[in-house]
mmCIF file of C-alpha atoms in Angstrom:
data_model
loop_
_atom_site.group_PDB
_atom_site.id
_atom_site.type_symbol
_atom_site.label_atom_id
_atom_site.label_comp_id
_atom_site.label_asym_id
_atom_site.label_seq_id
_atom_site.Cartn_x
_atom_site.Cartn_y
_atom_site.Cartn_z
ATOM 1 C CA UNK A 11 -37.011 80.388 27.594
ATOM 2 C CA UNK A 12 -40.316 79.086 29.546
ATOM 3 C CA UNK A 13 -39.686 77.612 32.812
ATOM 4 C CA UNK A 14 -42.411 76.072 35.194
ATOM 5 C CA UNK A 15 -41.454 77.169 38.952
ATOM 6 C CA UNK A 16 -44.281 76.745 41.949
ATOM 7 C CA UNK A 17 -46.568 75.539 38.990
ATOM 8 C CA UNK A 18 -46.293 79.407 37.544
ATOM 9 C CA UNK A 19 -45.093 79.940 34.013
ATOM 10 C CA UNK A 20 -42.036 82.254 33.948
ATOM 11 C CA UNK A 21 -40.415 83.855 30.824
ATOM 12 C CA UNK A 22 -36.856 84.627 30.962
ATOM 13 C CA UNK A 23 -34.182 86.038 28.188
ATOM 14 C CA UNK A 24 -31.429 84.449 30.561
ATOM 15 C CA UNK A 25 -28.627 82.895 28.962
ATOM 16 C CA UNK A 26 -29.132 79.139 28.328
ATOM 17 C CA UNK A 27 -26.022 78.050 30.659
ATOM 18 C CA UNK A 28 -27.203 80.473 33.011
ATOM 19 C CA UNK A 29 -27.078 78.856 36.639
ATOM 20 C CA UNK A 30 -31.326 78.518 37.571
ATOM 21 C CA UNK A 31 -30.223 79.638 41.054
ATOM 22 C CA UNK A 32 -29.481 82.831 39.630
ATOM 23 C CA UNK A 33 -32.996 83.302 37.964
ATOM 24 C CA UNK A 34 -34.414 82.062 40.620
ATOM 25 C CA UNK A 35 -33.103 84.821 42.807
ATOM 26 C CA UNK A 36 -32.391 87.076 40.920
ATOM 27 C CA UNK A 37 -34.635 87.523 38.214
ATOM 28 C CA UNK A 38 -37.653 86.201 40.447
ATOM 29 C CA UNK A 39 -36.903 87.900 43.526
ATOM 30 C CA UNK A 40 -37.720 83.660 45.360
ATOM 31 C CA UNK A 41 -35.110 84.160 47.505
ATOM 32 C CA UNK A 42 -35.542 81.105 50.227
ATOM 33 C CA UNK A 43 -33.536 79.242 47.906
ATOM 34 C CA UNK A 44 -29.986 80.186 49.050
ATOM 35 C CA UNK A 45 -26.575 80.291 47.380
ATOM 36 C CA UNK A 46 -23.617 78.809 49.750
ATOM 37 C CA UNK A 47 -20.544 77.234 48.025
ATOM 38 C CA UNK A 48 -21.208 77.826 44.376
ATOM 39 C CA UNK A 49 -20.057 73.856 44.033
ATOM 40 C CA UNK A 50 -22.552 72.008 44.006
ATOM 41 C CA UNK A 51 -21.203 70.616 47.228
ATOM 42 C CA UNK A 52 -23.557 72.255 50.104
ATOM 43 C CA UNK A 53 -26.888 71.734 48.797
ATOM 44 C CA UNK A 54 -28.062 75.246 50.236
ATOM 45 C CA UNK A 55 -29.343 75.684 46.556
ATOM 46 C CA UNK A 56 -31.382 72.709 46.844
ATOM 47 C CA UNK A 57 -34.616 72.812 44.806
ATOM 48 C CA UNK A 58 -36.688 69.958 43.396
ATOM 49 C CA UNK A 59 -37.086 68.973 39.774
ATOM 50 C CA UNK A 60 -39.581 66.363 38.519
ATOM 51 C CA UNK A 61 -39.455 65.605 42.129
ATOM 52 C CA UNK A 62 -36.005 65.142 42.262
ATOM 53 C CA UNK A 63 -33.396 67.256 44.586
ATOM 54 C CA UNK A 64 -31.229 69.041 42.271
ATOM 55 C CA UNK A 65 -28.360 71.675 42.886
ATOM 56 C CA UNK A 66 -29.386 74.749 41.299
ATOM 57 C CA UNK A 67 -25.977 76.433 41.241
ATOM 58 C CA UNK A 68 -24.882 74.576 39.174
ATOM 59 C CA UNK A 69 -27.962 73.534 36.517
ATOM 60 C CA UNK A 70 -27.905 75.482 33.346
ATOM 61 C CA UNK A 71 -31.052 76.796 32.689
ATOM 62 C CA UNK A 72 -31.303 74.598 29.616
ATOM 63 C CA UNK A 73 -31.560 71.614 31.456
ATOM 64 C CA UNK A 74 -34.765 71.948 33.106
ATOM 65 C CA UNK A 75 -36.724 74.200 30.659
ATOM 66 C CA UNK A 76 -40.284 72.331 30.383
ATOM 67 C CA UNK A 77 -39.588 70.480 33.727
ATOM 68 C CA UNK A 78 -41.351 71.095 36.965
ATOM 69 C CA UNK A 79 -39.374 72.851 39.445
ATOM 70 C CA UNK A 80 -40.298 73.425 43.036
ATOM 71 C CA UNK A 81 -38.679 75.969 45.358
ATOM 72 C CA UNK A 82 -39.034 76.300 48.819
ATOM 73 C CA UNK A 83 -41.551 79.317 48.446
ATOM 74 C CA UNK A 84 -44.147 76.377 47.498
ATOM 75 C CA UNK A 85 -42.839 73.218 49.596
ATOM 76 C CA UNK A 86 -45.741 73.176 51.545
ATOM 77 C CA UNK A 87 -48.208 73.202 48.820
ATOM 78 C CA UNK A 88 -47.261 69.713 48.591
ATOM 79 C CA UNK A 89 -48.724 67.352 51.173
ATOM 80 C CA UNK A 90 -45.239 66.124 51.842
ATOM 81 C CA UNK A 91 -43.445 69.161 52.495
ATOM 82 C CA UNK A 92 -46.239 70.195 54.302
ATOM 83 C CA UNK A 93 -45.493 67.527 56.682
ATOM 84 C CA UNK A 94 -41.825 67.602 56.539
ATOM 85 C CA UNK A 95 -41.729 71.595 57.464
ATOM 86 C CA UNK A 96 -43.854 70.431 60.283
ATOM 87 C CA UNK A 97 -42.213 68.116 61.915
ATOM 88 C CA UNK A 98 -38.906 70.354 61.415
ATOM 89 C CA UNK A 99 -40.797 73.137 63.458
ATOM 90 C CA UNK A 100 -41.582 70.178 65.840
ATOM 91 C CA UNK A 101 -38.303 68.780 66.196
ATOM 92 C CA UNK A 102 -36.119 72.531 66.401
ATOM 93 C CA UNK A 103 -33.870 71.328 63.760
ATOM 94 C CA UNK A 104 -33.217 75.108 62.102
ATOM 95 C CA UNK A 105 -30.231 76.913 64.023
ATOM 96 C CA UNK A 106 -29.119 79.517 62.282
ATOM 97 C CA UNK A 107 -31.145 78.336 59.112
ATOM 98 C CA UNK A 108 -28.733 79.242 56.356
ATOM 99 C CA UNK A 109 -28.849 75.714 54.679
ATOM 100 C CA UNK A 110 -32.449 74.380 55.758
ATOM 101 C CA UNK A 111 -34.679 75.466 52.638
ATOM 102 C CA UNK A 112 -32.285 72.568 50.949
ATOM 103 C CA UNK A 113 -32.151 70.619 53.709
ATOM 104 C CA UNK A 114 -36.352 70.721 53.579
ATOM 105 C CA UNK A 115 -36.008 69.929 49.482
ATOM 106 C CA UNK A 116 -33.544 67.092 49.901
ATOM 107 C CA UNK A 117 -35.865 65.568 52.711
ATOM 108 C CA UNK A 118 -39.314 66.025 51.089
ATOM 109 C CA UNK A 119 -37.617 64.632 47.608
ATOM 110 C CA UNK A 120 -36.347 61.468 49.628
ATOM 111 C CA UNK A 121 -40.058 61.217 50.999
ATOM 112 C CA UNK A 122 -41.795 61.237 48.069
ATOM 113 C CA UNK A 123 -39.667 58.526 46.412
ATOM 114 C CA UNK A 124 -39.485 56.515 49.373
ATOM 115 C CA UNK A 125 -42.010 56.604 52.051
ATOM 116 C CA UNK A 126 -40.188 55.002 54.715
ATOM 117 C CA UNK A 127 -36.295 55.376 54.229
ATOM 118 C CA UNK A 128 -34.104 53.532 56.437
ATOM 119 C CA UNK A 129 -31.551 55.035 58.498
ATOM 120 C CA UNK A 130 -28.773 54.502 55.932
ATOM 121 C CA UNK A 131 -31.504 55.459 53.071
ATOM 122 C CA UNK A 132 -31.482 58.962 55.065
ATOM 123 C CA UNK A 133 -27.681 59.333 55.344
ATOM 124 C CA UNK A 134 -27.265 58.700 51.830
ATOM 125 C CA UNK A 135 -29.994 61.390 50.443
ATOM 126 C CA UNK A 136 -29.526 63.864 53.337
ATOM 127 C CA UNK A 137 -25.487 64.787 51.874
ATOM 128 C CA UNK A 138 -26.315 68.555 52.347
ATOM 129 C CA UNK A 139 -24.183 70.190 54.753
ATOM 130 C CA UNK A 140 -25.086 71.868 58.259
ATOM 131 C CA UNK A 141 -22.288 74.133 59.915
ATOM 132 C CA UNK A 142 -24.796 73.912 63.210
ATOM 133 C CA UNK A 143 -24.514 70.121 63.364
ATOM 134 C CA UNK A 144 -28.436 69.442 63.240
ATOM 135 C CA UNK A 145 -27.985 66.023 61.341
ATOM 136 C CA UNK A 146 -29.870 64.151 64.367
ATOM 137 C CA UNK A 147 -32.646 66.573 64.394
ATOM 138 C CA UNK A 148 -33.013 66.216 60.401
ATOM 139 C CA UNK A 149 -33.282 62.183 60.602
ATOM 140 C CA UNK A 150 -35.602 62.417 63.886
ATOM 141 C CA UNK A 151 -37.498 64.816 61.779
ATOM 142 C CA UNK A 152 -37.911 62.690 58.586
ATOM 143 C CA UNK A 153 -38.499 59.716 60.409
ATOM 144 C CA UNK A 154 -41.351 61.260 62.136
ATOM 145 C CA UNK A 155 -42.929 61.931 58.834
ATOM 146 C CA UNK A 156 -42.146 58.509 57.363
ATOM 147 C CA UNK A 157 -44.002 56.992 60.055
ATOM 148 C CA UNK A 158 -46.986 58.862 59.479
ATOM 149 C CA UNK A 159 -48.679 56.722 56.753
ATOM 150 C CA UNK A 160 -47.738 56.508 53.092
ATOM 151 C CA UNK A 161 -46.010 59.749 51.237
ATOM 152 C CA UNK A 162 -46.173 59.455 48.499
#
């Protein structure tokens, strides 16, 4: 199976239900992308396909085979995550950092589809979970970027 990751064409024998979290990892040693409840739940896995945040934990490999998928490894090759790692370094919002390379996907996918997200527009794409509480930092952080001009 071909898959397009960072804009890279990858070959893999992988199973076809095969989680892409696992080749990512695994099989292509990209490990910012991080595994946390398995669920789909915590968003830790968080990578973006077609521009959209998807769960990789749980997406069969199947799924996204001639799609374009973006891991954290190349976030900031887009102008957007450029800007959204940024203003996260600006704003301290990593603690321990476990769940953040989602938490950068989620925020950089919400971005790019909406340039200037409301408050409630951020609590309802941000769902990924933070043990160290840094929700307030997140939002400061993506409204920052959303007021720096169009996103898109």
């Amino acid at each position: 199976m071909e898959l397009d990751i960072n804009n890279k064409i990858y070959q893999t024998d992988a199973d076809a239900d095969t989680p892409l979290l696992w080749v990512i990892r695994d099989d292509l040693a990209m490990t910012g992308t991080k595994y946390g409840c398995g669920l789909a739940q915590c968003g830790a896995c968080a990578v973006m396909v077609d521009g959209q945040a998807v769960r990789s934990c749980v997406t069969p490999l199947e799924t996204v085979a001639g799609k374009k998928i973006t891991t954290i490894e190349a976030i900031e090759s887009d102008d957007v995550g450029k800007r959204v790692v940024a203003a996260w370094v600006r704003h301290q919002v990593p603690q321990c950092g476990y769940c953040q390379s989602g938490q950068v996907m989620a925020a950089t996918a919400l971005l790019k589809h909406n340039a200037h997200p409301s408050d409630e527009e951020i609590a309802a794409a941000m769902v990924n979970l933070c043990r160290c509480g840094t929700y307030n930092a997140i939002s400061a952080a993506i409204h920052e970027v959303a007021g720096e001009g169009d996103n898109a």
